Amino acid sequence: MNKKTGPEKPSDFQKIQEEDRIRQLVAKIRQKEEEIQSLRQQIEKKQVKFTGPSTDEMHEKIDLLMRATQIGIWEWEIQTGVILWDERTKSVFGFSDQEFDGSMKSYQQRIHPADLPRMQEIIQEAVERKTTYQVEHRVIWPDQQIRYVIGHGVVIRNEKGEAVKVIGTCQDFTDLQIKNEKLKRFGKLLESAYSEIYILDAQTLTFLEVNLGGRINLGYTQEELTQKTLLDIIPGYAENTIRQLIQSLYDKTPEEVSFESNFLRKNGSFYHVLAHLQLSADEDRRVVIANVQDITEEVLVKKQLQKNKMRLDLAIQGTSDGIWDWPDMKSNRMWWSPKFYELLGIPEFSVDATMENFQKLIHPEDKETFMEQMLKHVKQDQPYDIEIRLKHQNGHYRWFRSRGQIFRNEKGNPVRMAGAISDIHMRKKAEFQLKNTNLRLQKTNEYLDNFVFTVAHDLRSPVANLKSLVALFKAQVDQYDPIVSRIDLSVERLEQTLRGLVQILDVQKSKQKAIKSVSFSQMLDKLKKEMEETIHETQVVIRSDFKIAHISYFEPYLESMMRNLLSNALKYTRSRDNPVIILSTEKHQEFVTLRVTDNGIGIDLERFKHKIFKPFEKISPNSSGQGVGLHLIKTMVEKNGGKVEVQSKLEEGTTFTVFLKPYSKNEK
Amino acid sequence: MKNKKKILLIDDDDINNYIAEEWARSNYQHQVDLVIFADAVEALQFLVQCDEEDFPVLILCDLKMPLVDGFEFIENYEQKFLDKHPHTKIVVLSSSIRQDDMAKVKDYSSVADFVSKLSIQENFKQIFEQHLHIHAN
């Protein structure tokens, strides 16, 4: 031994101490080995139960400790393969006291098959080149319960360094594992929850933790959030308000407080939230757990609904219609809008809104219409829109337009009906007045027509007499008399005018006559014969091109039109060289056009267009006509759904086109 | 003289009758023997006592007349004379052109025509030319 001991050589001292400890340990191990050896012998020879080290004080202490920590002790002799377990190890593996036979097979059977290969590997490795090892694995109990076990082992080697046995401990940590898993699962759920969950420091209001939902909506990362406080994302709230809210949680009056606000995202936009705050403790500090719901959409929908309701209310108030609702058609009960009452002069709610009361308001004469239309609406889905009289509070009936619509259920049965009444009394009154006025006017017109007709016809006879008398007088008095000659002229004019007037009246008065198929060429032949003299005299050439040969029409009308057109054309061409008149027909849309073209003197349409079709307008002063021909044509053709047009150039000729609307054979 | 055709005119209008008489005398004096009555009853009486060979070939009759009107005259005429004188024609003169009048009148087999009243000269010209083939002098 060296004298030089002191602080300057602590390493030596430490070495000695270390060596001592090793020596002691080795001794202890040897002793333990011997003990175990003897115990093994006892077991083998005397079948004595292994109860673990129990002799000296140290063992008792260890045993106590093991019991308290529920740690089991075991030994495994590698060469023999014998396994020694204490009671606790047995219970960890789900064996009762005498059940375990100490074989490797029985032991391995209890290990979760998924864990076995890994365990064997670890143990193998430890036996080959390690002193200690640690392994976690699952054990399956006979009742299929799965337990989580942690095992520690120490490999004991002989002088040659060969592993001879392994001793170790085992401990069941299933409860802890379950707790951990629960926590893990819970954390995962919180993290992925749809709602946003913030955990804040109750004092500083900084974010400690924000789940995925919150981070996504806010647009911040977890790191960025730890630099921020709740106040940063609620710029609209004063710090005091928030703190007061949290303070109220300390007082435990409410377990939870909620508030609505707008949260500011990283990108500067806002979203509407409903936040619930709770106070909790995390380790040593108070935290606030905020459960935040994004209610932007709900708020929008709510606003829209409010707006709609407001709009509907306004519509009901603002409309001049009285609205009614019959929410359940099986019941008598209805709802009438305030305007409904007002329209009927009934003080609001002084009469119950019922179907029965509504029907009582209907004028007795209109009840049948009402029931009929209602039934048609319900049964045949015909629109319900009628005009009825309803009794006003003042005792008089007023005209209303009543409209409504039923609503059907999935089976198609009517369940509800709603509608409106609008006051049309003034309109209806005006309508009646108009009807009356019309009737009166019609009568007056008829009277006037008859009057004019009678006058014109009655005048014809005396005028004709006058004409004859003048002619007689002239025949008897041979001498020219300027007075008589002017009387003659005046009578002539009077007679012509009267004849025209009668023609117009006759056309206007005549009702629809028999329609028949008329041949254009036959009619032309007839007219040519009639006007033979003039035609011969003027040497006019009349050509025809009737692409449409026949037309269903009222023959006298057509004849009159053609006669007038032809005689006009003859007049216009009277003074011309090589006069030509062309008549043609063709189809034009729904019409048949009759065109009469001449190469006569023409008409100054700019001057005369407006008067050409008016009665008693003569546009050539020296013509002998009565000035009614064209007016007659217009009257007749328009009366039958057609029209007449004129084209003309002075000194070149005129074309009249009559658009005749043919009658179908059945039409009258 | 024997070639003259006897024509009966029945009309209550004196002026008309005067003109007719004058006009017939000045324009148809050699062809027509015009007998005029202002009353249908008198006309019927005349026809009753009329000689067979002197019976009118044409009767011009107004429709609207007091007492016995044109329709009644035709009715009576057909009862008494139609069988004996099937060749005598009646031409109705009317200032009315009412359709139903026209239709009614045409139902009578003796009625040859329905003519709207114009001036005498025009009516005579038209009727005489068409039914008797007589032209004015």
XYZ file of C-alpha atoms in Angstrom, chain A residues 241-624:
384
model
C -63.594 43.521 -21.380
C -61.713 40.304 -22.035
C -60.026 40.375 -18.666
C -63.322 41.004 -16.911
C -64.774 38.014 -18.708
C -61.933 35.802 -17.547
C -62.037 37.261 -14.082
C -65.661 36.230 -13.804
C -64.511 32.661 -14.367
C -62.261 32.872 -11.328
C -65.287 33.693 -9.243
C -66.789 30.450 -10.507
C -70.148 32.036 -10.888
C -70.376 30.773 -14.398
C -68.293 27.764 -15.283
C -68.125 29.030 -18.807
C -68.502 32.398 -20.452
C -69.284 32.984 -24.108
C -68.919 35.932 -26.347
C -69.382 36.718 -30.022
C -66.749 38.596 -31.896
C -64.802 38.914 -35.082
C -61.397 37.258 -35.141
C -58.646 38.765 -37.258
C -56.864 36.355 -39.559
C -53.204 36.657 -40.482
C -54.285 37.777 -43.976
C -56.229 40.688 -42.506
C -59.713 39.278 -43.058
C -62.197 38.686 -40.268
C -64.465 35.848 -39.358
C -67.410 35.758 -37.044
C -67.012 33.543 -34.007
C -68.808 32.334 -30.950
C -66.173 31.621 -28.245
C -66.714 29.679 -25.016
C -64.106 30.235 -22.328
C -63.309 27.899 -19.472
C -60.744 28.151 -16.762
C -58.435 25.223 -16.140
C -55.072 24.438 -14.631
C -52.076 23.123 -16.534
C -49.161 22.078 -14.320
C -48.517 25.096 -12.219
C -50.396 27.775 -14.068
C -53.939 28.804 -14.791
C -54.972 28.481 -18.385
C -58.010 29.483 -20.322
C -59.441 26.950 -22.699
C -61.310 28.623 -25.492
C -63.645 26.628 -27.664
C -64.244 28.745 -30.754
C -66.917 28.208 -33.432
C -66.729 29.937 -36.777
C -70.305 31.170 -37.203
C -69.731 33.409 -40.220
C -72.176 31.407 -42.316
C -74.780 31.155 -39.595
C -74.606 34.905 -39.136
C -75.013 35.441 -42.860
C -77.961 33.076 -43.046
C -79.508 34.717 -40.016
C -79.065 38.154 -41.525
C -80.581 36.951 -44.786
C -83.516 35.429 -42.929
C -84.029 38.607 -40.988
C -83.890 40.590 -44.179
C -86.375 38.250 -45.843
C -88.724 38.409 -42.931
C -88.464 42.161 -42.867
C -89.109 42.262 -46.575
C -92.136 39.996 -46.202
C -93.454 42.105 -43.333
C -92.957 45.222 -45.395
C -94.659 43.606 -48.358
C -97.635 42.602 -46.238
C -97.804 46.070 -44.716
C -97.059 47.945 -47.892
C -99.267 46.118 -50.337
C -102.721 47.394 -50.995
C -103.816 43.762 -51.013
C -105.316 42.091 -47.999
C -103.399 38.901 -47.329
C -104.960 35.787 -45.900
C -103.590 32.447 -44.890
C -105.468 29.260 -44.219
C -102.685 27.219 -42.657
C -104.638 24.062 -42.048
C -107.468 23.448 -44.456
C -108.991 20.913 -42.107
C -109.577 23.626 -39.578
C -111.713 26.717 -39.812
C -108.994 29.002 -38.540
C -107.363 31.548 -40.841
C -105.057 34.498 -40.580
C -105.964 37.869 -42.059
C -103.467 40.663 -42.478
C -104.239 44.072 -40.938
C -104.829 45.386 -44.460
C -107.418 42.660 -44.964
C -109.426 44.011 -42.051
C -108.858 47.550 -43.222
C -110.129 46.833 -46.730
C -113.373 45.525 -45.287
C -113.614 48.332 -42.766
C -113.570 45.836 -39.902
C -111.735 46.946 -36.731
C -108.711 44.676 -36.526
C -109.382 41.357 -34.783
C -112.972 42.285 -33.923
C -114.033 39.467 -36.215
C -112.307 36.106 -35.963
C -110.315 35.189 -39.016
C -112.117 32.008 -40.025
C -113.216 30.476 -43.293
C -116.776 30.595 -42.048
C -116.601 34.322 -41.414
C -114.983 34.886 -44.778
C -117.828 33.127 -46.531
C -120.303 35.210 -44.581
C -118.782 38.313 -46.169
C -119.424 37.110 -49.699
C -122.386 38.557 -51.555
C -125.133 35.913 -51.836
C -125.064 36.165 -55.627
C -121.320 35.518 -55.714
C -121.299 32.573 -53.345
C -121.887 30.065 -56.082
C -119.017 31.427 -58.175
C -116.800 31.334 -55.136
C -117.587 27.727 -54.283
C -117.354 26.648 -57.882
C -113.976 28.255 -58.519
C -112.616 27.053 -55.203
C -113.598 23.502 -56.067
C -112.089 23.774 -59.530
C -108.874 25.056 -58.007
C -108.655 22.252 -55.479
C -109.753 19.458 -57.784
C -108.468 20.492 -61.198
C -105.706 22.910 -60.243
C -107.358 25.685 -62.196
C -106.144 29.059 -61.013
C -108.311 30.611 -58.344
C -108.749 34.230 -59.397
C -112.239 35.632 -59.240
C -114.082 38.899 -58.829
C -116.596 38.873 -56.006
C -118.416 41.295 -53.790
C -117.572 41.332 -50.100
C -119.563 43.053 -47.432
C -117.932 46.161 -46.059
C -118.460 47.142 -42.435
C -120.502 50.115 -43.663
C -123.126 47.682 -44.907
C -122.414 48.054 -48.602
C -120.829 45.473 -50.795
C -117.598 46.278 -52.554
C -116.009 44.520 -55.498
C -112.843 42.570 -54.758
C -110.483 40.482 -56.780
C -109.846 37.327 -54.787
C -106.852 35.200 -55.623
C -105.326 32.203 -53.890
C -103.157 29.171 -54.159
C -103.344 25.858 -52.378
C -100.301 23.944 -51.210
C -100.299 20.186 -51.318
C -98.518 17.606 -49.208
C -96.408 14.768 -50.638
C -99.561 12.780 -51.280
C -100.968 15.615 -53.337
C -103.688 16.456 -50.848
C -104.372 20.127 -50.293
C -103.263 21.157 -46.826
C -102.861 24.891 -46.927
C -104.105 27.831 -48.877
C -103.041 31.425 -48.988
C -104.054 34.378 -51.065
C -105.012 37.987 -51.279
C -107.968 40.236 -51.868
C -107.654 43.528 -53.682
C -110.262 46.237 -53.814
C -111.371 46.701 -57.432
C -114.541 48.549 -56.609
C -113.650 51.739 -58.448
C -112.398 49.842 -61.476
C -115.500 47.708 -61.493
C -117.677 50.775 -61.165
C -115.848 52.439 -64.033
C -116.272 49.244 -66.014
C -120.006 49.282 -65.479
C -120.158 52.929 -66.405
C -118.135 52.278 -69.519
C -120.395 49.407 -70.414
C -123.443 51.603 -69.970
C -121.897 54.417 -71.950
C -120.968 51.985 -74.681
C -124.467 50.643 -74.777
C -125.880 54.143 -74.973
C -123.410 55.118 -77.667
C -124.195 51.988 -79.586
C -127.873 52.829 -79.481
C -127.213 56.416 -80.499
C -125.056 55.225 -83.329
C -127.662 52.796 -84.485
C -130.240 55.527 -84.350
C -128.005 57.888 -86.294
C -127.204 55.211 -88.836
C -130.859 54.514 -89.315
C -131.645 58.161 -89.457
C -129.042 58.898 -92.091
C -130.033 55.789 -93.995
C -133.690 56.749 -93.962
C -132.999 60.340 -94.887
C -130.742 59.358 -97.762
C -133.209 56.850 -99.109
C -136.190 59.129 -98.675
C -134.366 61.928 -100.444
C -133.734 59.783 -103.462
C -137.281 59.826 -104.653
C -137.820 63.622 -104.588
C -134.379 64.189 -106.076
C -135.147 61.733 -108.827
C -138.422 63.533 -109.417
C -136.677 66.868 -109.535
C -134.274 65.512 -112.113
C -137.075 64.149 -114.228
C -139.024 67.390 -113.998
C -136.048 69.401 -115.157
C -135.594 67.047 -118.059
C -139.280 67.355 -118.944
C -139.130 71.099 -118.713
C -136.070 71.235 -120.939
C -137.782 68.999 -123.488
C -140.869 71.154 -123.566
C -139.089 74.519 -123.650
C -136.741 74.268 -126.580
C -134.900 77.439 -125.844
C -131.713 77.467 -123.813
C -132.365 78.922 -120.415
C -129.333 79.635 -118.230
C -131.358 79.273 -115.062
C -132.883 75.954 -116.003
C -129.534 74.678 -117.135
C -128.023 75.546 -113.744
C -130.941 73.983 -111.953
C -130.254 70.910 -114.052
C -126.559 70.921 -113.051
C -127.369 71.396 -109.384
C -129.888 68.579 -109.423
C -127.391 66.394 -111.214
C -124.818 67.037 -108.465
C -127.345 66.533 -105.721
C -128.322 63.225 -107.249
C -124.728 62.047 -107.651
C -123.875 62.913 -104.072
C -126.930 61.208 -102.764
C -126.193 58.113 -104.799
C -122.687 57.942 -103.355
C -123.985 58.388 -99.855
C -126.491 55.613 -100.300
C -123.813 53.305 -101.627
C -121.622 53.923 -98.590
C -124.509 53.412 -96.217
C -125.523 50.233 -97.942
C -122.046 48.750 -97.629
C -121.780 49.767 -93.992
C -125.166 48.436 -93.171
C -125.007 45.185 -94.974
C -124.166 42.322 -92.720
C -122.024 39.405 -93.761
C -123.594 37.755 -96.746
C -123.163 34.346 -98.198
C -119.586 33.643 -99.131
C -118.938 31.850 -102.348
C -116.127 31.007 -104.667
C -115.811 33.827 -107.166
C -113.918 33.605 -110.448
C -111.858 36.701 -111.182
C -111.926 36.236 -114.941
C -115.679 35.691 -115.064
C -116.205 38.827 -113.058
C -113.900 40.787 -115.320
C -115.807 39.593 -118.355
C -119.051 40.765 -116.802
C -117.614 44.182 -116.006
C -116.059 44.546 -119.439
C -119.490 43.997 -120.943
C -120.941 46.605 -118.631
C -118.364 49.157 -119.677
C -118.295 48.054 -123.288
C -119.035 51.513 -124.626
C -116.240 53.279 -122.820
C -113.772 50.534 -123.586
C -114.645 50.683 -127.227
C -114.485 54.457 -127.247
C -111.039 54.742 -125.665
C -109.520 51.735 -127.412
C -108.042 50.673 -124.094
C -106.272 47.326 -123.926
C -107.270 45.300 -120.880
C -104.998 42.421 -119.956
C -105.335 40.029 -117.090
C -103.018 37.658 -115.259
C -104.962 35.872 -112.567
C -102.451 33.572 -110.895
C -105.130 32.940 -108.317
C -108.230 32.135 -110.318
C -110.834 31.916 -107.544
C -111.433 33.386 -104.155
C -113.966 32.697 -101.413
C -115.488 36.093 -100.876
C -118.676 38.064 -100.694
C -119.382 38.469 -104.371
C -121.137 41.882 -104.433
C -118.209 43.391 -102.533
C -115.663 41.971 -104.893
C -117.717 43.083 -107.851
C -118.071 46.576 -106.481
C -114.340 46.807 -105.781
C -113.375 45.563 -109.224
C -115.909 47.819 -110.877
C -114.624 50.874 -109.088
C -110.989 50.038 -109.817
C -111.694 49.375 -113.444
C -113.790 52.482 -113.949
C -111.125 54.561 -112.220
C -108.454 53.107 -114.476
C -110.641 53.868 -117.497
C -111.016 57.444 -116.314
C -107.290 57.892 -115.760
C -106.407 56.517 -119.175
C -109.180 58.248 -121.113
C -106.960 61.003 -122.520
C -103.847 58.856 -123.051
C -102.309 57.307 -126.113
C -102.152 53.515 -126.180
C -103.966 53.074 -122.894
C -103.371 49.758 -121.101
C -104.963 48.320 -117.961
C -103.569 45.176 -116.368
C -105.427 43.181 -113.724
C -103.608 40.468 -111.819
C -103.951 38.336 -108.727
C -101.437 36.416 -106.656
C -100.911 34.976 -103.234
C -99.290 37.163 -100.615
C -99.021 35.651 -97.126
C -102.572 35.096 -95.930
C -103.952 37.410 -98.590
C -104.862 37.238 -102.235
C -103.840 40.488 -103.883
C -105.867 42.006 -106.680
C -103.737 44.494 -108.577
C -105.021 46.959 -111.150
C -102.335 48.870 -113.023
C -102.844 51.542 -115.644
C -100.559 53.791 -117.652
C -102.808 56.801 -117.129
C -102.270 60.317 -115.879
C -101.246 59.197 -112.394
C -101.989 60.752 -109.035
C -99.932 63.290 -107.181
C -99.669 61.160 -104.071
C -97.699 63.742 -102.127
C -100.650 66.052 -102.396
C -103.496 63.612 -102.283
C -102.355 60.576 -100.352
C -104.211 61.614 -97.228
C -107.500 62.204 -98.985
C -107.463 59.600 -101.683
C -109.497 57.057 -99.703
C -111.803 59.564 -98.006
C -115.414 59.829 -99.057
C -116.535 62.581 -101.441
C -112.966 63.611 -102.152
C -112.331 64.020 -105.795
C -108.767 64.525 -106.815
C -109.303 65.296 -110.473
C -111.654 68.238 -110.852
C -113.070 67.245 -114.176
C -113.825 63.626 -113.371
C -117.441 62.635 -113.292
